mmCIF file of C-alpha atoms in Angstrom:
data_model
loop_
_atom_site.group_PDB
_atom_site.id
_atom_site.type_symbol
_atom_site.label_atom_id
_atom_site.label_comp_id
_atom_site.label_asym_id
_atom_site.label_seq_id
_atom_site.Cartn_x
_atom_site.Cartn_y
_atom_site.Cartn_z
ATOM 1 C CA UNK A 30 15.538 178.783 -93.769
ATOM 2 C CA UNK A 31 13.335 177.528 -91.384
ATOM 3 C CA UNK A 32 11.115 174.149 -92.147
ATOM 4 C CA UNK A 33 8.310 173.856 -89.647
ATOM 5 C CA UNK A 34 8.411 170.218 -90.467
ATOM 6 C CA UNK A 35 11.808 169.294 -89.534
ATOM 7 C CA UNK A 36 11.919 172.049 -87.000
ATOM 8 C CA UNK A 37 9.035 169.345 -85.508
ATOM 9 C CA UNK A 38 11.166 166.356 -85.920
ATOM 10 C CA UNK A 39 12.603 166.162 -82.210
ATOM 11 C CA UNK A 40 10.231 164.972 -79.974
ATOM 12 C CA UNK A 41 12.588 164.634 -76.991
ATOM 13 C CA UNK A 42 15.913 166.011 -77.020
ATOM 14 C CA UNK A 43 17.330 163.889 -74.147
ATOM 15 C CA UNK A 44 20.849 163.971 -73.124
ATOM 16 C CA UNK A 45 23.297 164.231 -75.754
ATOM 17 C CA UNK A 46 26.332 164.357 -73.989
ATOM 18 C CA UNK A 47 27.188 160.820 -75.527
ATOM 19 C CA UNK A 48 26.804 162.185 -79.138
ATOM 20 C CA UNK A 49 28.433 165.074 -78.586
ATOM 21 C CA UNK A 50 31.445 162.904 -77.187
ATOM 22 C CA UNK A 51 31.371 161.212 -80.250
ATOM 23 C CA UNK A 52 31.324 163.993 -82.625
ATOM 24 C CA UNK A 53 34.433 165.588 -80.944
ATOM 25 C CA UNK A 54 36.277 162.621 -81.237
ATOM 26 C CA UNK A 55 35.800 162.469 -85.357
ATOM 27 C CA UNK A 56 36.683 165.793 -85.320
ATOM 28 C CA UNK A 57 40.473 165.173 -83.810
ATOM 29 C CA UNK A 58 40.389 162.131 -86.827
ATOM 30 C CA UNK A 59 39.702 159.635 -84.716
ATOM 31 C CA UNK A 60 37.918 155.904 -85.626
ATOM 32 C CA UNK A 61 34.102 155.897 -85.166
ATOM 33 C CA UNK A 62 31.895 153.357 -85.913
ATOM 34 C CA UNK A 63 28.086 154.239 -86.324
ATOM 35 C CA UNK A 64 25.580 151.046 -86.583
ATOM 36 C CA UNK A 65 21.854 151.094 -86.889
ATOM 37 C CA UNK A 66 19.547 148.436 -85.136
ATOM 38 C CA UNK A 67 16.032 148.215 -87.265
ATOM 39 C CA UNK A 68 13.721 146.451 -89.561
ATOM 40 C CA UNK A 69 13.190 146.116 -93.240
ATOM 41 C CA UNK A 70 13.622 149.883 -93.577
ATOM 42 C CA UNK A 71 16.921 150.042 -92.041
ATOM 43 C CA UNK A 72 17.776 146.631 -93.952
ATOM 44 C CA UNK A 73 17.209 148.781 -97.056
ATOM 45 C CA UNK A 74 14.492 147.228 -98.391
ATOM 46 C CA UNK A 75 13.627 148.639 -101.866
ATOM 47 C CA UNK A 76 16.401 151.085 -102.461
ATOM 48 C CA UNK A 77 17.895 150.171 -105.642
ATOM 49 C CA UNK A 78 21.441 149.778 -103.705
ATOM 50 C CA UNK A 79 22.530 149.747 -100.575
ATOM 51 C CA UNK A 80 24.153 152.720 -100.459
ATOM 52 C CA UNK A 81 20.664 154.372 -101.313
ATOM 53 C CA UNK A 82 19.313 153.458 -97.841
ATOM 54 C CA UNK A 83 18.406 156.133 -95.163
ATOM 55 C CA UNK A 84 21.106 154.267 -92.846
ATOM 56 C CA UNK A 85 23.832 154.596 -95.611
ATOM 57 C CA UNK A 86 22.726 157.752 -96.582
ATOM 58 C CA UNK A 87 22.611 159.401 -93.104
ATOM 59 C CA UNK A 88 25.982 157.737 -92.108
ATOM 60 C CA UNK A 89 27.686 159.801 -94.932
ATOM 61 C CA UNK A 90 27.084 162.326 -92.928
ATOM 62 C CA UNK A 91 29.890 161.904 -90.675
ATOM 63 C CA UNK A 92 32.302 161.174 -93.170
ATOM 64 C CA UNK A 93 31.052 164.528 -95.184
ATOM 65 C CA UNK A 94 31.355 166.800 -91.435
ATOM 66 C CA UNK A 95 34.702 165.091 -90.404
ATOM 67 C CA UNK A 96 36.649 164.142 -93.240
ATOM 68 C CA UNK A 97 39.834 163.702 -91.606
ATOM 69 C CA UNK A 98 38.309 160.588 -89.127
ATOM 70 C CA UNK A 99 37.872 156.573 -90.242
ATOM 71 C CA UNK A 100 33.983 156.205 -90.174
ATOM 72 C CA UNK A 101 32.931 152.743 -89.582
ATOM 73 C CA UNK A 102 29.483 151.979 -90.700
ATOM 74 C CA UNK A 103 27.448 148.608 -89.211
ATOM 75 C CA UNK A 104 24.028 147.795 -90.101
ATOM 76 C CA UNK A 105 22.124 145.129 -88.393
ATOM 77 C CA UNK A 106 18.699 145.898 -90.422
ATOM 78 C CA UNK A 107 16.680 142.687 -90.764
ATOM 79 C CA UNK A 108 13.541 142.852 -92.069
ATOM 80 C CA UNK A 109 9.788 142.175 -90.677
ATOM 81 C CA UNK A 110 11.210 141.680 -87.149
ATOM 82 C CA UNK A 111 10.864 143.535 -83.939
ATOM 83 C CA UNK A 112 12.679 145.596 -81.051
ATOM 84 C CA UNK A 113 11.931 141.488 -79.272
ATOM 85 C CA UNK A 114 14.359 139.573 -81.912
ATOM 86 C CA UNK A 115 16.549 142.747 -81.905
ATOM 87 C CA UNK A 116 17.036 142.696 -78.113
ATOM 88 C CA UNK A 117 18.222 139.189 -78.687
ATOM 89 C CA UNK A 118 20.376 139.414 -81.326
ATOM 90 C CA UNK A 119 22.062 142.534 -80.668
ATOM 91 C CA UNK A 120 25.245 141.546 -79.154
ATOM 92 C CA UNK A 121 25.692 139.112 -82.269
ATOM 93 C CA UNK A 122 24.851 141.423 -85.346
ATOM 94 C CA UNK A 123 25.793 144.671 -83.843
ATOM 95 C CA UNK A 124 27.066 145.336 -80.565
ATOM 96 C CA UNK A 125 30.111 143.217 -81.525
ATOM 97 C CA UNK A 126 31.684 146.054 -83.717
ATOM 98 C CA UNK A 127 31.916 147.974 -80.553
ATOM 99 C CA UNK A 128 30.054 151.256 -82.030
ATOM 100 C CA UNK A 129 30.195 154.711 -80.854
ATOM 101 C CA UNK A 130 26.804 155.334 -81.660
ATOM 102 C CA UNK A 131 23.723 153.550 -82.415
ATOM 103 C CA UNK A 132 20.640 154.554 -84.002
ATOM 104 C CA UNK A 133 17.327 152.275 -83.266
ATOM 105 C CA UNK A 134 14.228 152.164 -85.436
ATOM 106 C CA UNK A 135 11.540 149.656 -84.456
ATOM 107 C CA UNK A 136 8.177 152.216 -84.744
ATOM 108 C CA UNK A 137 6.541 150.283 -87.468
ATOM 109 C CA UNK A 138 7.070 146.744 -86.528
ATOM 110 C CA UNK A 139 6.827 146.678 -82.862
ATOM 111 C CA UNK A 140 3.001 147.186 -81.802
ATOM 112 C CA UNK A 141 1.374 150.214 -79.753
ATOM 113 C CA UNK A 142 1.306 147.470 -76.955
ATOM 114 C CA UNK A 143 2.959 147.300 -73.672
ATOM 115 C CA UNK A 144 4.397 144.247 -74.738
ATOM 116 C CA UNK A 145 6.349 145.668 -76.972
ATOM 117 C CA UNK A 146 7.264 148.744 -74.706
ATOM 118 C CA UNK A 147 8.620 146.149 -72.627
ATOM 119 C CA UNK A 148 10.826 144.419 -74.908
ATOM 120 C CA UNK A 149 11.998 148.044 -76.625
ATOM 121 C CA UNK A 150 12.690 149.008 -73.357
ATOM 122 C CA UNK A 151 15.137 146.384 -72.650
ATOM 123 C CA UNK A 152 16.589 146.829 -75.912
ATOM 124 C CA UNK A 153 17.159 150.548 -75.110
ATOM 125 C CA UNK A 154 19.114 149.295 -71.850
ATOM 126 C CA UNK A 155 21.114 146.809 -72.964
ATOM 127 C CA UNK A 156 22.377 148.925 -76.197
ATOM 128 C CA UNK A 157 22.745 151.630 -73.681
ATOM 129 C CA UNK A 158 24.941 149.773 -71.370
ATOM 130 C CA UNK A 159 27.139 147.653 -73.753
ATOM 131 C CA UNK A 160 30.996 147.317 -73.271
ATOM 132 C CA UNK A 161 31.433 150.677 -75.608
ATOM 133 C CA UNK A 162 28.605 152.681 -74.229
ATOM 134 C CA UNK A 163 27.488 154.103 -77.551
ATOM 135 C CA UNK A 164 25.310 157.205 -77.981
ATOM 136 C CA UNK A 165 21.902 155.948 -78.170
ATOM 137 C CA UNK A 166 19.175 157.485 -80.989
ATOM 138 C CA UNK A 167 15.668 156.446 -81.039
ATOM 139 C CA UNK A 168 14.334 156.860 -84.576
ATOM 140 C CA UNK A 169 10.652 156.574 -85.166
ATOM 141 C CA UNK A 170 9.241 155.556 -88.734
ATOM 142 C CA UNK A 171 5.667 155.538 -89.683
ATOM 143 C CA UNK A 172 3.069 154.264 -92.119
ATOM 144 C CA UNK A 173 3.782 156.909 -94.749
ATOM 145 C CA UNK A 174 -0.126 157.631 -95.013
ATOM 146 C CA UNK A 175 -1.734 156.738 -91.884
ATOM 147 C CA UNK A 176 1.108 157.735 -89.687
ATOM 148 C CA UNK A 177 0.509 154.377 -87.509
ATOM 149 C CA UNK A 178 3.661 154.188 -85.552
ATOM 150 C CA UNK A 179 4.384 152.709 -82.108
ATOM 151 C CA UNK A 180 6.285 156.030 -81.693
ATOM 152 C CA UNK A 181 4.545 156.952 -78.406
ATOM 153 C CA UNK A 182 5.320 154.041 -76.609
ATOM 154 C CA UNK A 183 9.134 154.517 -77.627
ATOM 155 C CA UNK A 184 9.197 158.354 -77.214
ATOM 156 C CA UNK A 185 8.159 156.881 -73.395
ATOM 157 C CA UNK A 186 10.719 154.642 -72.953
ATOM 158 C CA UNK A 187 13.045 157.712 -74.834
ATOM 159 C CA UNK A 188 11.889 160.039 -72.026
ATOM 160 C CA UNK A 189 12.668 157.818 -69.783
ATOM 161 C CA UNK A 190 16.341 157.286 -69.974
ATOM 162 C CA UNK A 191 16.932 160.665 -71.373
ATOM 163 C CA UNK A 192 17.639 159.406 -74.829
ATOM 164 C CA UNK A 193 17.302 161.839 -78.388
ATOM 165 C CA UNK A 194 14.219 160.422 -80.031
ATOM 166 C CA UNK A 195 13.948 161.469 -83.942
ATOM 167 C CA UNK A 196 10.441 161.418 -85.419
ATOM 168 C CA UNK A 197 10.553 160.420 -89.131
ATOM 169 C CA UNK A 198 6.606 160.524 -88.569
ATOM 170 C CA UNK A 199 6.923 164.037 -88.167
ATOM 171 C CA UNK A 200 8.632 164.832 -91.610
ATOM 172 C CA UNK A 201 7.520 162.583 -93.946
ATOM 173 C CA UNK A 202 4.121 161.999 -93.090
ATOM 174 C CA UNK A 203 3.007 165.346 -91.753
ATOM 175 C CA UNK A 204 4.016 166.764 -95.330
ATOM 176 C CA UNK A 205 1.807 163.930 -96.740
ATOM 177 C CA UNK A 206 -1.080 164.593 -94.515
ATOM 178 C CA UNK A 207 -0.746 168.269 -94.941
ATOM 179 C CA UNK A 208 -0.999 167.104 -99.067
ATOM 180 C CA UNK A 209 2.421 168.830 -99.794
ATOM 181 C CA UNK A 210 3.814 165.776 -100.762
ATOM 182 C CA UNK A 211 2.179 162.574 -102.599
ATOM 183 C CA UNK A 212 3.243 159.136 -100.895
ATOM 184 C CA UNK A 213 3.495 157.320 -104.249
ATOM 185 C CA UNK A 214 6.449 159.058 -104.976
ATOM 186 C CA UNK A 215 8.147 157.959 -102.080
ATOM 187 C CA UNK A 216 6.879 154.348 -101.395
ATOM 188 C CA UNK A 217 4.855 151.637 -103.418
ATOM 189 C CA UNK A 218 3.138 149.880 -100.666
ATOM 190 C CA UNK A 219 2.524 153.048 -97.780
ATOM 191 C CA UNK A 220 5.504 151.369 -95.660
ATOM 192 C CA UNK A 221 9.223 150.937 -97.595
ATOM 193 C CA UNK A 222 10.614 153.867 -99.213
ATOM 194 C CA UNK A 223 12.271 153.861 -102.914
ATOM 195 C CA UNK A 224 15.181 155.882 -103.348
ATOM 196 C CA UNK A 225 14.039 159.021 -102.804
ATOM 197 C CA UNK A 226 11.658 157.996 -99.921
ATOM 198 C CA UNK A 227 15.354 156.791 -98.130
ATOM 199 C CA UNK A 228 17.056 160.167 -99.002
ATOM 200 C CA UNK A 229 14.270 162.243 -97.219
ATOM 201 C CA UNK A 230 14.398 159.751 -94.494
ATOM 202 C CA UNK A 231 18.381 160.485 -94.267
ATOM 203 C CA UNK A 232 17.810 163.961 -94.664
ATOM 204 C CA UNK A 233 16.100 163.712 -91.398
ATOM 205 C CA UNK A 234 18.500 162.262 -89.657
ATOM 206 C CA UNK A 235 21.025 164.509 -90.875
ATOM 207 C CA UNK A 236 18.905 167.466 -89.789
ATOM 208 C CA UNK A 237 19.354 166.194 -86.278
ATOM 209 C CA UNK A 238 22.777 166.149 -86.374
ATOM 210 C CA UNK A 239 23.538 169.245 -87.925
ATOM 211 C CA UNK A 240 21.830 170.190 -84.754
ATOM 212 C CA UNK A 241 23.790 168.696 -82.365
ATOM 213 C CA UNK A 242 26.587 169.608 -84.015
ATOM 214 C CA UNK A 243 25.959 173.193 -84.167
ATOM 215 C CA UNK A 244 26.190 172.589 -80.101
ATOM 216 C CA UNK A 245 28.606 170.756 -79.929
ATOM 217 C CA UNK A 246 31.440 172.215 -77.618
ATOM 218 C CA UNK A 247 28.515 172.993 -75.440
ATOM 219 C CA UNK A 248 29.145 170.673 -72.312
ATOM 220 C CA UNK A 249 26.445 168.390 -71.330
ATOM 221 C CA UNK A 250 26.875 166.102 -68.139
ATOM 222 C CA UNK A 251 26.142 162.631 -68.746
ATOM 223 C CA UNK A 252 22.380 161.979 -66.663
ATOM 224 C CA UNK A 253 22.288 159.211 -63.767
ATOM 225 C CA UNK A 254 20.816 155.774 -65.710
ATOM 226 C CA UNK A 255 17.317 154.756 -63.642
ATOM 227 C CA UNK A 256 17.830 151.825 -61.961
ATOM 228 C CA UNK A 257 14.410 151.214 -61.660
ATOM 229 C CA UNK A 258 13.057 150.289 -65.471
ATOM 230 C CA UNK A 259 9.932 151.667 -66.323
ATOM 231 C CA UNK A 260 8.166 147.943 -67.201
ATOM 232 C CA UNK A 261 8.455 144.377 -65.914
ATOM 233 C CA UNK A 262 12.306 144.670 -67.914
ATOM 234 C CA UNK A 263 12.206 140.859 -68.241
ATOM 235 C CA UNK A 264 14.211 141.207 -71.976
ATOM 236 C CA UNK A 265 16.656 143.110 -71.342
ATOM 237 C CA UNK A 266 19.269 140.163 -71.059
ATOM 238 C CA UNK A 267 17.535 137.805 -73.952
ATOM 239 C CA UNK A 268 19.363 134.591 -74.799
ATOM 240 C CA UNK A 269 18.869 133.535 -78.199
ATOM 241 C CA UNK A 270 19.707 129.085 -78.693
ATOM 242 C CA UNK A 271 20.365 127.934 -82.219
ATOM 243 C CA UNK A 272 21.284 124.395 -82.810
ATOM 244 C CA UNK A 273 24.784 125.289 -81.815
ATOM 245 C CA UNK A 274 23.888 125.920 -78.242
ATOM 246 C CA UNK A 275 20.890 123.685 -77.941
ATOM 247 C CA UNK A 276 21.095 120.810 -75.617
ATOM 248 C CA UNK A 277 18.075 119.289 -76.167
ATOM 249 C CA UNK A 278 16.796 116.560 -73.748
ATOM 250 C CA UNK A 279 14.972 114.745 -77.272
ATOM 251 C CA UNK A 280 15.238 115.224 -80.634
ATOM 252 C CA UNK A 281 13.184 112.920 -83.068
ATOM 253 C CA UNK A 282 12.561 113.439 -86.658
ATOM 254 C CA UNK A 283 14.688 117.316 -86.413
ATOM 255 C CA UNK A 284 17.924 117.624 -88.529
ATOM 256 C CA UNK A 285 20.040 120.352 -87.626
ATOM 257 C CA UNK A 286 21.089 122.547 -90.583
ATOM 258 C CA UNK A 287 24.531 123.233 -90.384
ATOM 259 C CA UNK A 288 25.009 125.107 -93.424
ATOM 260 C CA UNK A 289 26.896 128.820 -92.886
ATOM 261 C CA UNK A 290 25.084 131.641 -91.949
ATOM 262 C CA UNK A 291 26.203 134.060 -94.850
ATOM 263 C CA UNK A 292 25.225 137.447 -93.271
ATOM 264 C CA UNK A 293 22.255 138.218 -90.877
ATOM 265 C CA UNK A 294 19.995 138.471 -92.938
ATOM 266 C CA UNK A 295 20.643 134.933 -94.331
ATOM 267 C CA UNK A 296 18.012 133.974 -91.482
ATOM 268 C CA UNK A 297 16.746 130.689 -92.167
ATOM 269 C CA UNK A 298 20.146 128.811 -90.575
ATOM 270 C CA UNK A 299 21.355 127.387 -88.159
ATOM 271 C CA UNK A 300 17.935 125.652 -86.962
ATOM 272 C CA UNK A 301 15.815 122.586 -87.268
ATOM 273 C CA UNK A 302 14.122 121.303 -89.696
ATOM 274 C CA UNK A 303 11.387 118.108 -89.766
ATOM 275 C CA UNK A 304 9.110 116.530 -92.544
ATOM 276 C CA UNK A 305 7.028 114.477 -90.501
ATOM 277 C CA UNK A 306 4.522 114.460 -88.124
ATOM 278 C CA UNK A 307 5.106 113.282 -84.463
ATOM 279 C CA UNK A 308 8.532 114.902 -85.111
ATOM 280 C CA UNK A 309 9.616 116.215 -81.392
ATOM 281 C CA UNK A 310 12.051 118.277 -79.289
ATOM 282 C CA UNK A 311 12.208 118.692 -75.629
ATOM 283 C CA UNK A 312 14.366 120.472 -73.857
ATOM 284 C CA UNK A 313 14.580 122.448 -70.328
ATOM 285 C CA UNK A 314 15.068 126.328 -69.737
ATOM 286 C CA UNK A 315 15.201 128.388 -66.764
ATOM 287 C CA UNK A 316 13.525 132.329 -67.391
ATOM 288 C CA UNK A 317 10.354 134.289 -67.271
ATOM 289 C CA UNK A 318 9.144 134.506 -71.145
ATOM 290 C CA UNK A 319 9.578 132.066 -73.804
ATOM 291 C CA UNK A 320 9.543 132.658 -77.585
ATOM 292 C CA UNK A 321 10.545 130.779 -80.954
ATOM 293 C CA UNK A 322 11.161 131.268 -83.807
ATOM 294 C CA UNK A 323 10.314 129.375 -86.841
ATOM 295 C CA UNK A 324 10.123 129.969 -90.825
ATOM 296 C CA UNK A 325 6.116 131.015 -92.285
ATOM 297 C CA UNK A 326 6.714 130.068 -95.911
ATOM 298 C CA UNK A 327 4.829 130.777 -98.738
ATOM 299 C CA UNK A 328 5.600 127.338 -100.220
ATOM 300 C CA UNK A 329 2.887 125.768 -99.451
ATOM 301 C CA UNK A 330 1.148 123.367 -98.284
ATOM 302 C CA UNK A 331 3.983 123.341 -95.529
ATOM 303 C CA UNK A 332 3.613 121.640 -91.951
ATOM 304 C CA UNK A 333 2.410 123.508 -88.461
ATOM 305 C CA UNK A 334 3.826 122.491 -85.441
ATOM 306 C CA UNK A 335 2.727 123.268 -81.649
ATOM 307 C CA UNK A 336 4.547 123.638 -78.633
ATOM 308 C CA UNK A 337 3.645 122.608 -75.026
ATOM 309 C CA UNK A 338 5.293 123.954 -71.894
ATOM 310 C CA UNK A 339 5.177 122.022 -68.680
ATOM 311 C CA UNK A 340 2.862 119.078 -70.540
ATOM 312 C CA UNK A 341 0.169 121.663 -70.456
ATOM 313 C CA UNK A 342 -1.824 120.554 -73.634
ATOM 314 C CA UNK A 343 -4.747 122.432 -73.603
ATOM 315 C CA UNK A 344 -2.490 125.771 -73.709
ATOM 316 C CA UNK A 345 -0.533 124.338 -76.410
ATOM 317 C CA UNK A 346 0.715 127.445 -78.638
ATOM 318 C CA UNK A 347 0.248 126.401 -82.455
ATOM 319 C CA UNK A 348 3.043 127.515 -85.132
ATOM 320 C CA UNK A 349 1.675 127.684 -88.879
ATOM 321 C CA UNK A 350 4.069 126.883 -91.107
ATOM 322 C CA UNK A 351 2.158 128.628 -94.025
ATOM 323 C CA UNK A 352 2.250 131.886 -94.777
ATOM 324 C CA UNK A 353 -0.517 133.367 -96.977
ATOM 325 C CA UNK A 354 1.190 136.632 -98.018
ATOM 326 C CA UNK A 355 2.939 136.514 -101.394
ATOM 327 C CA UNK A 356 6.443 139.039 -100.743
ATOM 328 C CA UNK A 357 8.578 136.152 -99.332
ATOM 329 C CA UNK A 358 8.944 133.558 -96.150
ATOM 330 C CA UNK A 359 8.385 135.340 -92.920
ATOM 331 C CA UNK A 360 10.382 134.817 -90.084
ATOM 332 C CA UNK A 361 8.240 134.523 -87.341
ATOM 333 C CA UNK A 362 8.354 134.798 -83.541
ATOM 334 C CA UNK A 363 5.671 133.574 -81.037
ATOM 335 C CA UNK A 364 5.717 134.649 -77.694
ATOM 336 C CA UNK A 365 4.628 131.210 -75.994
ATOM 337 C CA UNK A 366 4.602 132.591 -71.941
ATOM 338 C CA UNK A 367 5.946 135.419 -70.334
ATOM 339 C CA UNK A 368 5.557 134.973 -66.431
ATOM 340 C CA UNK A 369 5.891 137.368 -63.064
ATOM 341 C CA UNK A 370 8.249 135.047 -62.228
ATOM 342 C CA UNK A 371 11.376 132.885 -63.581
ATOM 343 C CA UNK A 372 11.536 129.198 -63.106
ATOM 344 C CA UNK A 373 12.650 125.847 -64.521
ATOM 345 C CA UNK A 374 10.205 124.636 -67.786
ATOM 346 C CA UNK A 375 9.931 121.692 -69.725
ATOM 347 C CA UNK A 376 9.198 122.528 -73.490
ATOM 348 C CA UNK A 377 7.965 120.182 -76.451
ATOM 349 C CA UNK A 378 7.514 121.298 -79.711
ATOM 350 C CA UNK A 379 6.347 118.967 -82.290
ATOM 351 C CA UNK A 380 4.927 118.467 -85.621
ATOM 352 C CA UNK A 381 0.962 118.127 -85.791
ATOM 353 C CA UNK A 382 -0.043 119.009 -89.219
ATOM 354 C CA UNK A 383 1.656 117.433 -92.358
ATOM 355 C CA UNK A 384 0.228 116.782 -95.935
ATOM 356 C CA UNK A 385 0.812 113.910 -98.524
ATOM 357 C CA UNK A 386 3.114 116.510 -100.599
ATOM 358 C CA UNK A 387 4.703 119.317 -97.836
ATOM 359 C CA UNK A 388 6.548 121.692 -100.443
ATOM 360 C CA UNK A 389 8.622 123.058 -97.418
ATOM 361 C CA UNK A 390 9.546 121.214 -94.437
ATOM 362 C CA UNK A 391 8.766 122.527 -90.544
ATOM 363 C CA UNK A 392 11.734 124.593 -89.522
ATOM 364 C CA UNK A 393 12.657 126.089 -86.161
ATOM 365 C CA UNK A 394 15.077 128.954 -86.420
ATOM 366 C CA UNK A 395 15.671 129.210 -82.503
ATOM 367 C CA UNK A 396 14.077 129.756 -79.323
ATOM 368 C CA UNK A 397 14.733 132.985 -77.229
ATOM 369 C CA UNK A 398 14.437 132.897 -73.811
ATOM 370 C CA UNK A 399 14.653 135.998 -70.858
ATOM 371 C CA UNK A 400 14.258 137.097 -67.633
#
């Protein structure tokens, strides 16, 4: 039977050739590994398990369709972070697993901004273009409500490079909107779905590829990748430095925290951390853009730090260390510069702002540089 709403959820079909590829492989019973790129939704975040998430949930699929093939499932969900840390981390919490096909969802964390266009876009490519050349899904998530969603500007890039883009929007909101179903029983705060928010979210998915796979033996060419991005592109190669790769030029009043990184979303590792103020690291870089990353905690009062590039003090970028939200610590990323042009920088960051009894101390998680 025909839903108009999930008949909707396909705002560009792209090229599926990839997909397709990958589908006929599980159905000879061969390995496939499918891994998801996202936020807190893909993390999971309020499903009662993990194997109550949409990503979980919508992977089954394969292993429901082909039963005779070894599905590999990879999820590199970390929440309250954008397509900019996942461009930057991808190599090291997915890409590594060598997967056949990836699905990205970044529509409620990255901003309608062409900032963020920019640094989905490069994401897009460099998933796109790993060693394994996955299949490539855009999904886009919404506000359950409102419907805000940066799903435009990623349908755009989508278009662009011929990928399948999903809109969740489309479902799940639309039948909200349209009142035919009531948001509390899907999510508690407009934004992360419960249990049976996540299973229409999967069902979704798995719309999509009961789709492609009614088409499956249906040839489909794979279409010449532009060249020519369709923004500045400057992120497409990020570099995230932790203390393990850091050569820093100064480091007063830091201690590196070598304690193991359980799992990626054990995030506050493998950084700095200071007490006092005056505390200072300078180092050199060579890019266009500059970001870092540091721990907003709600354990206050907590330190703020500032960093200057090229002794430049009056455009000094300040980092909070406080975070006046009550769910958790946030792990933050400023965007310090992001220039035409890349060159050699200087960059200090030190600690301005202490108090007599600092409950947490300042810590850096890393600096990302591009371009």
């Amino acid at each position: 039977m025909s839903d108009k709403y999930l008949d909707s959820i396909v705002v560009n079909r792209g090229n599926q050739g990839r997909l397709k590829n990958v589908m006929r492989r599980a159905s000879r019973g061969e390995k496939v590994t499918v891994g998801y790129l996202g936020g807190s939704i893909t993390m999971g975040s309020v499903a009662t398990t993990p194997e109550k998430c949409y990503a979980y949930l919508s992977c089954q699929w394969w292993r429901e369709t082909f039963p005779q093939a070894q599905v590999e499932y990879c999820n590199a969900g970390i929440g309250a972070t954008t397509s900019q840390f996942g461009v930057a981390r991808a190599d090291a919490d997915l890409l590594y697993a060598k997967p056949d096909l990836v699905f990205i969802e970044f529509s409620v964390n990255d901003e309608d901004t062409p900032h963020f266009k920019e640094t989905y876009e490069g994401l897009a490519r460099h998933v796109y273009t790993s060693e394994s050349q996955p299949a490539v899904v855009l999904l886009h998530n919404s506000f359950f409500s409102t419907g805000v969603s940066s799903q435009e500007i990623h349908t755009a890039v989508g278009k662009y490079y011929d990928l399948p883009c999903v809109s969740i929007r489309n479902n799940v909101h639309a039948r909200i909107a349209a009142g035919e179903l009531a948001a509390e029983t899907i999510t508690a705060d407009d934004l992360h779905p419960n249990d049976a928010g996540h299973a229409l979210l999967a069902d979704t998915v798995r719309h999509f590829l009961d789709g492609v796979y009614a088409r499956m033996e249906e040839p489909e060419e794979e279409p010449v990748f532009p060249e020519r991005p369709l923004t500045p592109n400057r992120y497409e190669h990020s570099r995230r430095i932790r203390n393990q790769e850091m050569k820093a030029d100064t480091c007063v009043g830091f201690t590196e925290d070598r304690s193991p990184q359980k799992h990626i979303t054990d995030i506050f590792k493998c950084g700095w951390e200071a007490w006092e103020e005056g505390a200072c690291m300078e180092f050199s870089m060579t890019g266009s853009t500059l970001a870092v990353q540091y721990r907003r905690t709600v354990n206050k009062p907590a330190p703020a730090a500032r960093v200057i590039v090229d002794g430049d003090e009056a455009g000094a970028v300040l980092l909070d260390g406080e975070f006046d939200e009550t769910w958790g610590d946030l792990l933050a990323l400023t965007t310090i510069f992001e220039k035409e042009e890349s060159g050699e920088h200087h960059v200090r960051i030190e600690v301005c702002r202490t108090h007599e009894k600092d409950a947490s101390g300042f810590y850096l998680v890393s600096v990302i540089t591009a371009g």
